[in-house]
Coordinates of C-alpha atoms in Angstrom, one line a residue:
Chain A
X1 CA -26.2 -20.8 22.4
X2 CA -22.8 -22.1 23.1
X3 CA -21.1 -20.6 20.1
X4 CA -17.8 -20.1 21.8
X5 CA -17.7 -23.4 23.6
X6 CA -15.0 -24.7 21.3
X7 CA -13.0 -21.6 21.3
X8 CA -9.4 -22.4 22.0
X9 CA -8.7 -19.5 24.4
X10 CA -12.1 -19.7 26.1
X11 CA -12.5 -16.0 26.8
X12 CA -14.1 -15.2 30.0
X13 CA -17.4 -13.7 30.9
X14 CA -18.8 -10.7 28.9
X15 CA -16.1 -10.9 26.2
X16 CA -17.7 -14.1 25.0
X17 CA -20.9 -12.3 24.1
X18 CA -19.2 -9.2 22.7
X19 CA -20.7 -8.5 19.3
X20 CA -18.2 -7.5 16.6
X21 CA -20.6 -7.3 13.7
X22 CA -24.3 -6.9 13.7
X23 CA -26.4 -7.0 10.5
X24 CA -29.7 -5.3 11.0
X25 CA -32.2 -6.1 8.3
X26 CA -29.8 -5.2 5.5
X27 CA -31.4 -5.0 2.1
X28 CA -30.1 -4.1 -1.4
X29 CA -32.5 -3.4 -4.2
X30 CA -31.3 -3.2 -7.7
X31 CA -33.9 -2.1 -10.2
X32 CA -36.7 -3.2 -7.9
X33 CA -35.2 -6.7 -7.4
X34 CA -34.0 -7.6 -4.0
X35 CA -30.4 -8.9 -4.2
X36 CA -30.1 -9.0 -0.5
X37 CA -33.3 -9.1 1.4
X38 CA -33.7 -8.1 5.1
X39 CA -30.6 -10.0 6.2
X40 CA -29.8 -10.1 10.0
X41 CA -27.1 -11.9 11.9
X42 CA -24.3 -11.3 14.4
X43 CA -20.7 -12.2 14.8
X44 CA -19.0 -12.4 18.2
X45 CA -15.5 -11.8 19.2
X46 CA -13.0 -14.6 18.4
X47 CA -15.5 -16.5 16.1
X48 CA -14.8 -17.8 12.6
X49 CA -18.0 -17.6 10.7
X50 CA -18.7 -18.8 7.2
X51 CA -21.1 -17.0 4.8
X52 CA -22.4 -19.7 2.6
X53 CA -24.6 -19.6 -0.4
X54 CA -24.9 -20.8 -4.0
X55 CA -23.6 -18.6 -6.8
X56 CA -25.7 -15.4 -7.0
X57 CA -27.0 -15.7 -3.5
X58 CA -25.8 -12.2 -2.6
X59 CA -22.6 -13.1 -0.6
X60 CA -20.4 -10.6 -2.3
X61 CA -23.1 -7.9 -2.3
X62 CA -23.5 -8.5 1.4
X63 CA -19.8 -8.1 2.0
X64 CA -19.6 -5.0 -0.1
X65 CA -22.3 -3.4 2.0
X66 CA -20.5 -4.3 5.2
X67 CA -17.4 -2.5 4.0
X68 CA -19.3 0.5 2.6
X69 CA -18.3 -0.2 -1.0
X70 CA -21.9 -0.2 -2.0
X71 CA -24.8 1.6 -0.4
X72 CA -27.6 -0.4 1.2
X73 CA -31.2 0.2 0.4
X74 CA -32.4 -0.5 3.9
X75 CA -31.2 -1.6 7.3
X76 CA -27.8 -1.0 8.8
X77 CA -24.5 -2.7 9.7
X78 CA -23.0 -2.1 13.1
X79 CA -19.3 -2.7 13.6
X80 CA -18.5 -2.5 17.3
X81 CA -21.6 -0.4 17.7
X82 CA -20.6 2.0 14.9
X83 CA -22.9 2.3 11.9
X84 CA -21.1 1.9 8.6
X85 CA -23.6 4.4 7.1
X86 CA -23.4 7.2 9.7
X87 CA -20.0 6.7 11.3
X88 CA -18.1 5.2 8.3
X89 CA -14.6 6.1 9.6
X90 CA -15.0 4.6 13.1
X91 CA -16.7 1.5 11.7
X92 CA -14.4 0.8 8.8
X93 CA -11.3 1.3 11.0
X94 CA -12.4 -1.9 12.8
X95 CA -12.5 -3.9 9.6
X96 CA -9.8 -5.5 7.5
X97 CA -11.0 -7.1 4.3
X98 CA -10.0 -8.8 1.1
X99 CA -12.8 -8.6 -1.4
X100 CA -12.5 -11.0 -4.3
X101 CA -9.0 -11.1 -5.6
X102 CA -6.4 -9.0 -3.8
X103 CA -5.2 -6.4 -6.2
X104 CA -2.2 -4.2 -5.6
X105 CA -0.3 -1.6 -7.5
X106 CA 1.9 -3.9 -9.7
X107 CA 4.7 -1.4 -10.4
X108 CA 5.4 -1.0 -6.7
X109 CA 7.0 -3.4 -4.2
X110 CA 5.1 -5.3 -1.6
X111 CA 6.6 -3.0 1.0
X112 CA 5.6 0.2 -0.9
X113 CA 2.1 -1.2 -1.3
X114 CA 1.8 -1.8 2.5
X115 CA 3.1 1.7 3.1
X116 CA 0.3 3.1 1.0
X117 CA -2.3 1.5 3.3
X118 CA -0.3 2.4 6.4
X119 CA -0.5 6.1 5.5
X120 CA -4.3 5.7 5.3
X121 CA -4.7 4.3 8.7
X122 CA -4.4 5.9 12.1
X123 CA -2.3 4.7 14.9
X124 CA -0.2 2.0 13.3
X125 CA 3.5 2.7 13.0
X126 CA 6.0 1.4 10.4
X127 CA 7.0 -1.4 12.8
X128 CA 3.6 -2.9 12.3
X129 CA 4.5 -3.7 8.7
X130 CA 7.3 -6.0 10.0
X131 CA 4.9 -7.8 12.3
X132 CA 2.2 -8.5 9.7
X133 CA 4.8 -9.5 7.1
X134 CA 6.3 -12.0 9.5
X135 CA 2.8 -13.4 10.4
X136 CA 2.2 -14.2 6.7
X137 CA 5.8 -15.1 6.0
X138 CA 6.5 -12.7 3.2
X139 CA 9.8 -11.3 4.5
X140 CA 11.7 -12.5 1.5
X141 CA 9.3 -10.9 -1.1
X142 CA 8.9 -7.4 0.4
X143 CA 11.3 -5.7 -2.0
X144 CA 10.0 -7.4 -5.1
X145 CA 7.5 -5.7 -7.3
X146 CA 4.0 -7.1 -6.9
X147 CA 3.9 -7.7 -10.6
X148 CA 6.3 -10.7 -9.9
X149 CA 4.0 -12.1 -7.2
X150 CA 2.1 -15.4 -7.6
X151 CA -1.5 -15.5 -6.6
X152 CA -0.6 -17.2 -3.4
X153 CA 1.8 -14.4 -2.5
X154 CA -0.8 -11.8 -3.4
X155 CA -3.3 -13.5 -1.1
X156 CA -0.7 -13.3 1.7
X157 CA 0.0 -9.7 1.0
X158 CA -3.8 -9.2 1.0
X159 CA -4.0 -10.6 4.5
X160 CA -1.0 -8.5 5.6
X161 CA -2.9 -5.4 4.2
X162 CA -6.1 -6.4 6.0
X163 CA -4.3 -6.8 9.4
X164 CA -2.2 -3.7 9.2
X165 CA -4.5 -1.5 11.3
X166 CA -5.2 -4.2 13.9
X167 CA -8.9 -4.6 13.0
X168 CA -11.5 -6.4 15.2
X169 CA -13.1 -8.1 12.2
X170 CA -11.5 -9.7 9.2
X171 CA -13.7 -10.2 6.2
X172 CA -12.5 -12.6 3.5
X173 CA -14.4 -13.0 0.3
X174 CA -13.6 -16.3 -1.4
X175 CA -10.2 -16.4 0.1
X176 CA -9.2 -19.7 -1.5
X177 CA -10.3 -18.8 -5.0
X178 CA -7.7 -19.8 -7.5
X179 CA -5.3 -21.3 -4.9
X180 CA -3.8 -24.7 -5.3
X181 CA -4.3 -27.3 -2.6
X182 CA -1.1 -26.3 -0.8
X183 CA -2.1 -22.7 -0.9
X184 CA -5.6 -23.5 0.4
X185 CA -4.0 -25.4 3.3
X186 CA -1.6 -22.5 4.0
X187 CA -4.5 -20.1 3.9
X188 CA -6.4 -22.2 6.5
X189 CA -3.3 -22.2 8.8
X190 CA -3.1 -18.4 8.5
X191 CA -6.7 -17.9 9.4
X192 CA -6.4 -20.2 12.4
X193 CA -3.3 -18.4 13.5
X194 CA -4.8 -15.0 13.0
X195 CA -7.9 -15.9 15.1
X196 CA -5.6 -17.2 17.8
X197 CA -2.7 -14.8 17.7
X198 CA -4.7 -11.6 17.0
X199 CA -7.9 -12.8 18.6
X200 CA -10.2 -11.3 16.0
X201 CA -13.4 -12.4 14.5
X202 CA -13.3 -13.7 10.9
X203 CA -16.1 -13.8 8.3
X204 CA -15.4 -16.0 5.3
X205 CA -17.6 -16.1 2.3
X206 CA -17.3 -19.1 0.1
X207 CA -19.2 -21.8 -1.8
X208 CA -16.4 -24.2 -1.0
X209 CA -18.3 -26.2 1.6
X210 CA -15.4 -28.5 2.8
X211 CA -13.3 -25.3 3.3
X212 CA -16.0 -23.8 5.5
X213 CA -16.6 -27.0 7.4
X214 CA -13.0 -27.3 8.3
X215 CA -12.3 -24.0 9.8
X216 CA -15.5 -22.2 10.8
X217 CA -17.3 -22.4 14.1
X218 CA -20.6 -21.3 12.6
X219 CA -22.1 -21.0 9.1
X220 CA -24.6 -18.4 7.9
X221 CA -26.4 -19.8 4.9
X222 CA -28.1 -17.4 2.5
X223 CA -30.0 -17.9 -0.7
X224 CA -31.6 -15.4 -3.0
X225 CA -30.4 -12.8 -0.6
X226 CA -32.4 -14.2 2.3
X227 CA -31.2 -15.9 5.4
X228 CA -31.8 -19.7 5.2
X229 CA -30.2 -20.9 8.4
X230 CA -27.4 -20.3 10.9
X231 CA -25.8 -23.6 11.8
X232 CA -23.3 -24.7 14.4
X233 CA -20.5 -26.6 12.6
X234 CA -18.2 -27.9 15.4
X235 CA -20.8 -29.8 17.3
X236 CA -20.3 -31.2 20.8
X237 CA -20.6 -35.0 20.7
X238 CA -22.9 -35.3 23.7
X239 CA -25.3 -33.0 22.1
X240 CA -26.2 -35.5 19.4
X241 CA -28.4 -38.3 20.6
X242 CA -29.0 -40.3 17.4
X243 CA -26.1 -41.6 15.4
X244 CA -26.3 -43.4 12.0
X245 CA -23.8 -46.3 11.6
X246 CA -22.7 -48.6 8.8
X247 CA -21.5 -51.9 10.1
X248 CA -19.6 -54.4 7.9
X249 CA -20.1 -57.9 9.2
X250 CA -19.5 -61.5 8.0
X251 CA -23.1 -62.8 8.6
X252 CA -25.5 -60.2 7.4
X253 CA -28.8 -62.0 8.3
X254 CA -27.7 -62.8 11.8
X255 CA -26.5 -59.3 12.4
X256 CA -29.8 -57.9 11.2
X257 CA -31.7 -60.2 13.6
X258 CA -29.5 -59.3 16.5
X259 CA -29.7 -55.6 15.8
X260 CA -33.4 -55.6 15.3
X261 CA -34.0 -57.3 18.6
X262 CA -32.2 -54.6 20.6
X263 CA -34.3 -51.8 22.0
X264 CA -33.7 -48.4 20.4
X265 CA -31.8 -49.7 17.5
X266 CA -33.4 -49.1 14.1
X267 CA -32.2 -51.1 11.1
X268 CA -32.5 -48.7 8.2
X269 CA -31.2 -50.9 5.5
X270 CA -28.7 -53.6 4.4
X271 CA -26.3 -53.8 1.6
X272 CA -26.0 -57.5 0.7
X273 CA -23.3 -57.0 -1.9
X274 CA -20.9 -55.4 0.6
X275 CA -22.2 -57.2 3.8
X276 CA -23.1 -53.9 5.3
X277 CA -25.8 -53.2 7.8
X278 CA -27.2 -49.6 8.2
X279 CA -28.5 -48.8 11.7
X280 CA -29.7 -45.8 13.6
X281 CA -29.4 -45.8 17.4
X282 CA -28.9 -43.6 20.4
X283 CA -25.2 -42.7 21.0
X284 CA -25.2 -44.6 24.3
X285 CA -26.5 -47.8 22.8
X286 CA -23.5 -48.4 20.5
X287 CA -21.4 -50.5 23.0
X288 CA -24.5 -52.6 23.7
X289 CA -25.0 -53.3 20.0
X290 CA -21.3 -54.3 19.6
X291 CA -21.5 -56.6 22.6
X292 CA -24.7 -58.2 21.3
X293 CA -23.2 -58.8 17.9
X294 CA -20.0 -60.4 19.4
X295 CA -22.1 -62.6 21.6
X296 CA -24.0 -63.8 18.6
X297 CA -20.7 -64.6 17.0
X298 CA -21.1 -62.1 14.3
X299 CA -17.7 -60.9 13.1
X300 CA -17.4 -57.2 12.8
X301 CA -14.9 -55.7 10.2
X302 CA -15.7 -52.1 10.3
X303 CA -18.0 -49.6 11.9
X304 CA -18.3 -46.2 10.2
X305 CA -20.4 -43.3 11.1
X306 CA -22.7 -41.8 8.5
X307 CA -22.3 -38.2 9.2
X308 CA -24.5 -36.0 7.2
X309 CA -21.9 -33.7 5.6
X310 CA -22.4 -30.0 5.3
X311 CA -22.7 -30.6 1.6
X312 CA -25.9 -32.6 2.0
X313 CA -27.3 -30.1 4.5
X314 CA -26.4 -27.3 2.2
X315 CA -28.2 -28.9 -0.8
X316 CA -31.2 -29.6 1.5
X317 CA -31.3 -26.0 2.6
X318 CA -30.8 -24.4 -0.7
X319 CA -32.9 -26.9 -2.7
X320 CA -30.4 -28.6 -4.9
X321 CA -28.0 -26.8 -7.2
X322 CA -30.5 -24.3 -8.7
X323 CA -28.8 -21.0 -9.4
X324 CA -30.9 -18.2 -8.1
Chain B
X1 CA -4.2 18.3 7.3
X2 CA -1.3 15.8 7.9
X3 CA -3.6 13.0 7.0
X4 CA -4.6 14.7 3.7
X5 CA -0.9 15.4 2.9
X6 CA -0.2 11.7 3.3
X7 CA -3.0 10.9 0.9
X8 CA -1.5 13.3 -1.7
X9 CA 1.9 11.6 -1.1
X10 CA 0.3 8.3 -1.8
X11 CA -1.1 9.5 -5.1
X12 CA 2.1 11.2 -6.1
X13 CA 4.1 8.0 -5.4
X14 CA 1.6 5.9 -7.5
X15 CA 2.4 8.2 -10.5
X16 CA 6.1 8.7 -9.9
X17 CA 7.0 5.1 -9.1
X18 CA 6.1 4.2 -12.7
X19 CA 9.2 3.8 -14.7
X20 CA 7.6 5.5 -17.7
X21 CA 6.9 8.6 -15.6
X22 CA 10.2 10.2 -16.7
X23 CA 9.2 10.0 -20.4
X24 CA 6.9 13.1 -20.6
X25 CA 9.6 15.2 -18.9
X26 CA 12.2 14.0 -21.3
X27 CA 9.9 14.7 -24.2
X28 CA 9.4 18.3 -23.0
X29 CA 13.1 19.0 -22.7
X30 CA 13.9 17.4 -26.1
X31 CA 11.1 19.3 -27.7
X32 CA 12.1 22.6 -26.2
X33 CA 15.6 22.1 -27.7
X34 CA 14.2 21.0 -31.0
X35 CA 11.9 24.0 -31.3
X36 CA 14.7 26.4 -30.4
X37 CA 17.0 24.8 -32.9
X38 CA 14.5 24.9 -35.7
X39 CA 13.5 28.5 -35.0
X40 CA 17.1 29.5 -35.0
X41 CA 17.7 27.7 -38.2
X42 CA 14.7 28.8 -40.2
X43 CA 13.8 32.2 -38.6
X44 CA 16.9 33.4 -36.9
X45 CA 15.7 36.9 -36.2
X46 CA 12.3 35.9 -34.8
X47 CA 13.4 36.2 -31.2
X48 CA 16.0 38.5 -29.7
X49 CA 16.5 36.7 -26.4
X50 CA 15.8 33.6 -24.3
X51 CA 13.0 35.4 -22.5
X52 CA 11.3 36.4 -25.8
X53 CA 11.5 32.8 -27.0
X54 CA 10.2 31.3 -23.7
X55 CA 7.4 33.8 -23.2
X56 CA 6.1 33.2 -26.8
X57 CA 6.6 29.4 -27.0
X58 CA 5.0 28.6 -23.7
X59 CA 1.6 29.9 -24.8
X60 CA -1.3 27.5 -25.5
X61 CA -0.9 27.9 -29.2
X62 CA 2.8 27.1 -28.8
X63 CA 4.2 24.2 -26.8
X64 CA 1.2 24.7 -24.4
X65 CA -1.0 22.4 -26.4
X66 CA 1.5 19.6 -26.2
X67 CA 1.8 20.3 -22.5
X68 CA -1.9 19.8 -22.1
X69 CA -1.8 16.5 -24.0
X70 CA 1.1 15.2 -21.8
X71 CA -0.7 16.3 -18.6
X72 CA -3.8 14.5 -19.8
X73 CA -1.9 11.3 -20.7
X74 CA -0.1 11.4 -17.3
X75 CA -3.2 11.9 -15.2
X76 CA -6.1 10.4 -17.1
X77 CA -5.7 7.1 -15.3
X78 CA -5.5 8.5 -11.7
X79 CA -9.1 7.4 -11.0
X80 CA -10.0 5.0 -13.8
X81 CA -6.9 2.8 -13.3
X82 CA -7.9 2.2 -9.7
X83 CA -11.1 0.7 -11.1
X84 CA -9.5 -1.3 -13.9
X85 CA -6.7 -2.6 -11.6
X86 CA -9.2 -3.5 -8.9
X87 CA -7.2 -1.5 -6.3
X88 CA -10.3 0.8 -5.7
X89 CA -11.6 -1.8 -3.2
X90 CA -8.5 -1.6 -0.9
X91 CA -8.5 2.2 -1.4
X92 CA -12.0 2.8 -0.3
X93 CA -12.1 0.5 2.8
X94 CA -9.8 2.8 4.8
X95 CA -10.7 5.3 7.5
X96 CA -10.7 8.1 4.9
X97 CA -13.8 9.7 3.3
X98 CA -14.3 9.3 -0.4
X99 CA -14.2 13.1 -0.7
X100 CA -10.8 13.3 0.9
X101 CA -9.5 10.5 -1.3
X102 CA -10.8 12.1 -4.5
X103 CA -9.6 15.6 -3.4
X104 CA -6.1 14.2 -2.8
X105 CA -6.2 12.8 -6.3
X106 CA -7.2 16.2 -7.8
X107 CA -4.5 18.0 -5.8
X108 CA -2.0 15.5 -7.2
X109 CA -3.2 16.2 -10.8
X110 CA -2.7 19.9 -10.1
X111 CA 0.8 19.3 -8.7
X112 CA 1.6 17.1 -11.8
X113 CA 0.4 19.9 -14.1
X114 CA 2.5 22.4 -12.3
X115 CA 5.6 20.2 -12.4
X116 CA 5.2 19.9 -16.2
X117 CA 4.8 23.6 -16.5
X118 CA 8.0 24.2 -14.6
X119 CA 10.0 21.7 -16.6
X120 CA 8.7 23.2 -19.8
X121 CA 9.6 26.7 -18.8
X122 CA 13.1 25.7 -17.7
X123 CA 13.6 23.6 -20.9
X124 CA 12.4 26.5 -23.1
X125 CA 14.6 29.0 -21.3
X126 CA 17.7 26.8 -21.6
X127 CA 17.0 26.2 -25.2
X128 CA 16.5 30.0 -25.7
X129 CA 19.7 30.7 -23.9
X130 CA 21.6 28.3 -26.1
X131 CA 20.1 29.5 -29.4
X132 CA 19.2 33.2 -28.9
X133 CA 21.4 34.3 -26.0
X134 CA 20.4 35.9 -22.7
X135 CA 20.8 39.6 -23.5
X136 CA 18.6 41.9 -25.5
X137 CA 14.9 41.5 -26.4
X138 CA 11.8 43.1 -24.9
X139 CA 10.5 40.4 -22.7
X140 CA 11.6 39.8 -19.1
X141 CA 10.7 37.6 -16.2
X142 CA 7.3 39.3 -16.1
X143 CA 6.4 38.2 -19.6
X144 CA 7.6 34.6 -18.9
X145 CA 5.4 34.4 -15.8
X146 CA 2.4 35.7 -17.6
X147 CA 2.8 33.1 -20.3
X148 CA 3.3 30.5 -17.7
X149 CA 0.0 31.6 -16.1
X150 CA -1.9 31.4 -19.4
X151 CA -0.4 28.0 -20.1
X152 CA -1.2 26.8 -16.6
X153 CA -4.8 27.9 -16.8
X154 CA -5.2 26.1 -20.2
X155 CA -3.6 22.8 -18.9
X156 CA -5.5 22.9 -15.6
X157 CA -8.9 23.2 -17.3
X158 CA -8.0 20.2 -19.5
X159 CA -6.6 18.3 -16.6
X160 CA -9.9 18.9 -14.8
X161 CA -11.9 17.8 -17.8
X162 CA -9.8 14.6 -17.9
X163 CA -10.3 14.1 -14.2
X164 CA -14.0 14.3 -14.5
X165 CA -14.2 12.0 -17.6
X166 CA -12.0 9.5 -15.8
X167 CA -14.4 9.4 -12.9
X168 CA -17.5 9.2 -15.1
X169 CA -16.3 6.7 -17.7
X170 CA -13.9 4.7 -15.5
X171 CA -11.9 4.2 -18.7
X172 CA -8.4 5.6 -19.2
X173 CA -8.6 5.2 -23.0
X174 CA -11.9 7.0 -23.4
X175 CA -10.6 9.8 -21.2
X176 CA -7.4 10.3 -23.1
X177 CA -9.2 10.1 -26.5
X178 CA -12.0 12.5 -25.7
X179 CA -9.8 15.1 -24.0
X180 CA -7.1 15.1 -26.8
X181 CA -9.9 15.4 -29.4
X182 CA -11.1 18.4 -27.5
X183 CA -7.6 20.0 -27.6
X184 CA -7.6 19.6 -31.4
X185 CA -10.9 21.3 -31.9
X186 CA -10.7 24.0 -29.3
X187 CA -9.2 26.5 -31.8
X188 CA -12.2 26.4 -34.0
X189 CA -14.3 29.5 -33.9
X190 CA -18.0 29.3 -34.7
X191 CA -19.1 32.9 -35.3
X192 CA -22.4 32.7 -33.5
X193 CA -23.4 34.5 -30.4
X194 CA -23.9 31.4 -28.3
X195 CA -20.3 30.2 -29.0
X196 CA -18.8 32.6 -26.6
X197 CA -20.5 30.8 -23.7
X198 CA -18.9 27.5 -24.8
X199 CA -15.7 26.5 -23.0
X200 CA -13.3 26.4 -25.9
X201 CA -12.9 30.1 -27.0
X202 CA -12.4 31.0 -23.3
X203 CA -9.5 28.6 -22.8
X204 CA -6.7 30.7 -24.2
X205 CA -6.4 33.8 -22.0
X206 CA -3.4 34.8 -24.0
X207 CA -5.8 36.0 -26.7
X208 CA -6.5 39.0 -24.6
X209 CA -3.0 40.2 -24.7
X210 CA -2.5 43.5 -26.4
X211 CA -6.2 44.3 -26.2
X212 CA -7.4 41.5 -28.4
X213 CA -10.3 39.2 -27.9
X214 CA -11.1 35.7 -29.3
X215 CA -14.6 36.8 -30.3
X216 CA -16.4 40.1 -30.3
X217 CA -17.9 41.0 -27.0
X218 CA -15.7 38.8 -24.9
X219 CA -13.5 40.2 -22.1
X220 CA -10.9 38.7 -19.8
X221 CA -13.2 38.9 -16.8
X222 CA -16.0 37.2 -18.8
X223 CA -13.6 34.4 -19.7
X224 CA -12.3 34.0 -16.2
X225 CA -15.8 33.8 -14.8
X226 CA -16.9 31.3 -17.4
X227 CA -13.8 29.1 -16.7
X228 CA -14.6 29.2 -13.0
X229 CA -18.2 28.1 -13.7
X230 CA -17.1 25.3 -16.0
X231 CA -14.4 24.0 -13.6
X232 CA -16.9 24.1 -10.7
X233 CA -19.4 22.1 -12.7
X234 CA -16.8 19.5 -13.8
X235 CA -15.6 19.0 -10.2
X236 CA -19.1 18.9 -8.8
X237 CA -20.1 16.2 -11.3
X238 CA -16.9 14.2 -10.6
X239 CA -17.2 14.4 -6.8
X240 CA -20.9 13.7 -6.7
X241 CA -20.6 10.6 -8.9
X242 CA -17.5 9.3 -7.1
X243 CA -19.0 9.7 -3.6
X244 CA -22.2 7.9 -4.5
X245 CA -21.1 5.2 -6.8
X246 CA -21.4 1.6 -5.8
X247 CA -18.1 -0.3 -6.3
X248 CA -19.3 -3.5 -7.8

């Protein structure tokens, strides 16, 4: 498993395999119905992992069990080897989290709110507030009451709050909920910076697939509380042998004949209205195909890759848009 | 212990940073003056001195009942508001046990009750000094402190009821409503044997002053033991629920 192959800092040796979070067969039963069913997965240091699932799949319940907000019916969650059930304080001190919307005491300033959380954590001094506030760029708003904050500002204060005690794992539940496109982009930049600057693992729960696809290294897909699949998102190009291409040409019939004659190339369809040919072929055979087409005097306007998006995968895994 | 004190400081700041926090203290001072003025106007020879006036007015059947109501309003939201604001999530994902967090809240409730008592006592004494003068009378500092103790017991029991209801119902409104309703009916006496085991007749320890009793067969010790039992039950219920409850 080369889960950290695309990690920017390329941590060396054993650090790569250091497990920050381990879910061990976690279950939650409510009135005999399994909301989360025997869920197991791991998150390593420096990884950004997405927790994906349709509405009602059990994402929020899972996250609330990781943070000890709700009790699990079975299994255990280990944070840096500490059980959240038996060694709550040691385990939770490694976690920073925003669960659903970040809510603060509205009649207090941003600074006073952060002080509240600082007084509840061990080891961090007042200077740490300045650091995290600078990281999220809220310097100007620190002396304003939280009541006057926009949702975007509250999200940033939420991140500041989560990073205050220098956790090893950051858990974000629907972090872009209710944010405008600029806010979403800003959020993404923060998360990247946090992963790089602070070097911590991040777990993001979302049903916004494009979001997950853009920033996560891996995605854990759950449905009806069960693990569906764990998938690598940033794939290494060499690893994929087959590619699907759409080629727009001037002479469709000629192109079809040329492509069909080449070994390894499979013509999967043609769109006569748009002069497009759909082919499937090994990655290494692409130059060959282009050369052959040119030789046959077939003009090429465009070549586009038909990548199966995460969305299609997701619908395939979760069986359409059924709500559990 | 330092960690726990910081938790209490947090809770105290959550209450005191509200701009409206000053209002109950102002109400107490204004009311003390108003009561003093009215007593002076309509029953001038009722009290001989400030100490007389303070010791008498502070009791649960005097300004004490209002004190209890103000304490309830001030502290009813200490747990339930964390739920309604959604701040409970950030509060409980810290390296502090739920027991410590709830205990710090209860200590804050007690501190708030005490602060109200002190302000009421000072307010009444000032009012007494203005309208009845400092000299003369029978009562001294001892009587004032005894009244303060009765009033504190009464308010603390109500604050504890409110604290428990706030945890159980997670609703500030229900907590305030139910507890204030209780303060209005606690003076009722049902002349049946079982009623002396109910909380209400035991609340006002001032009733034992001068050898009296709220009901036949009740003694000061009996009431104190009963109050202790009730308080323990309220707190056990509150802590047990808060510790176990899923925050969904």
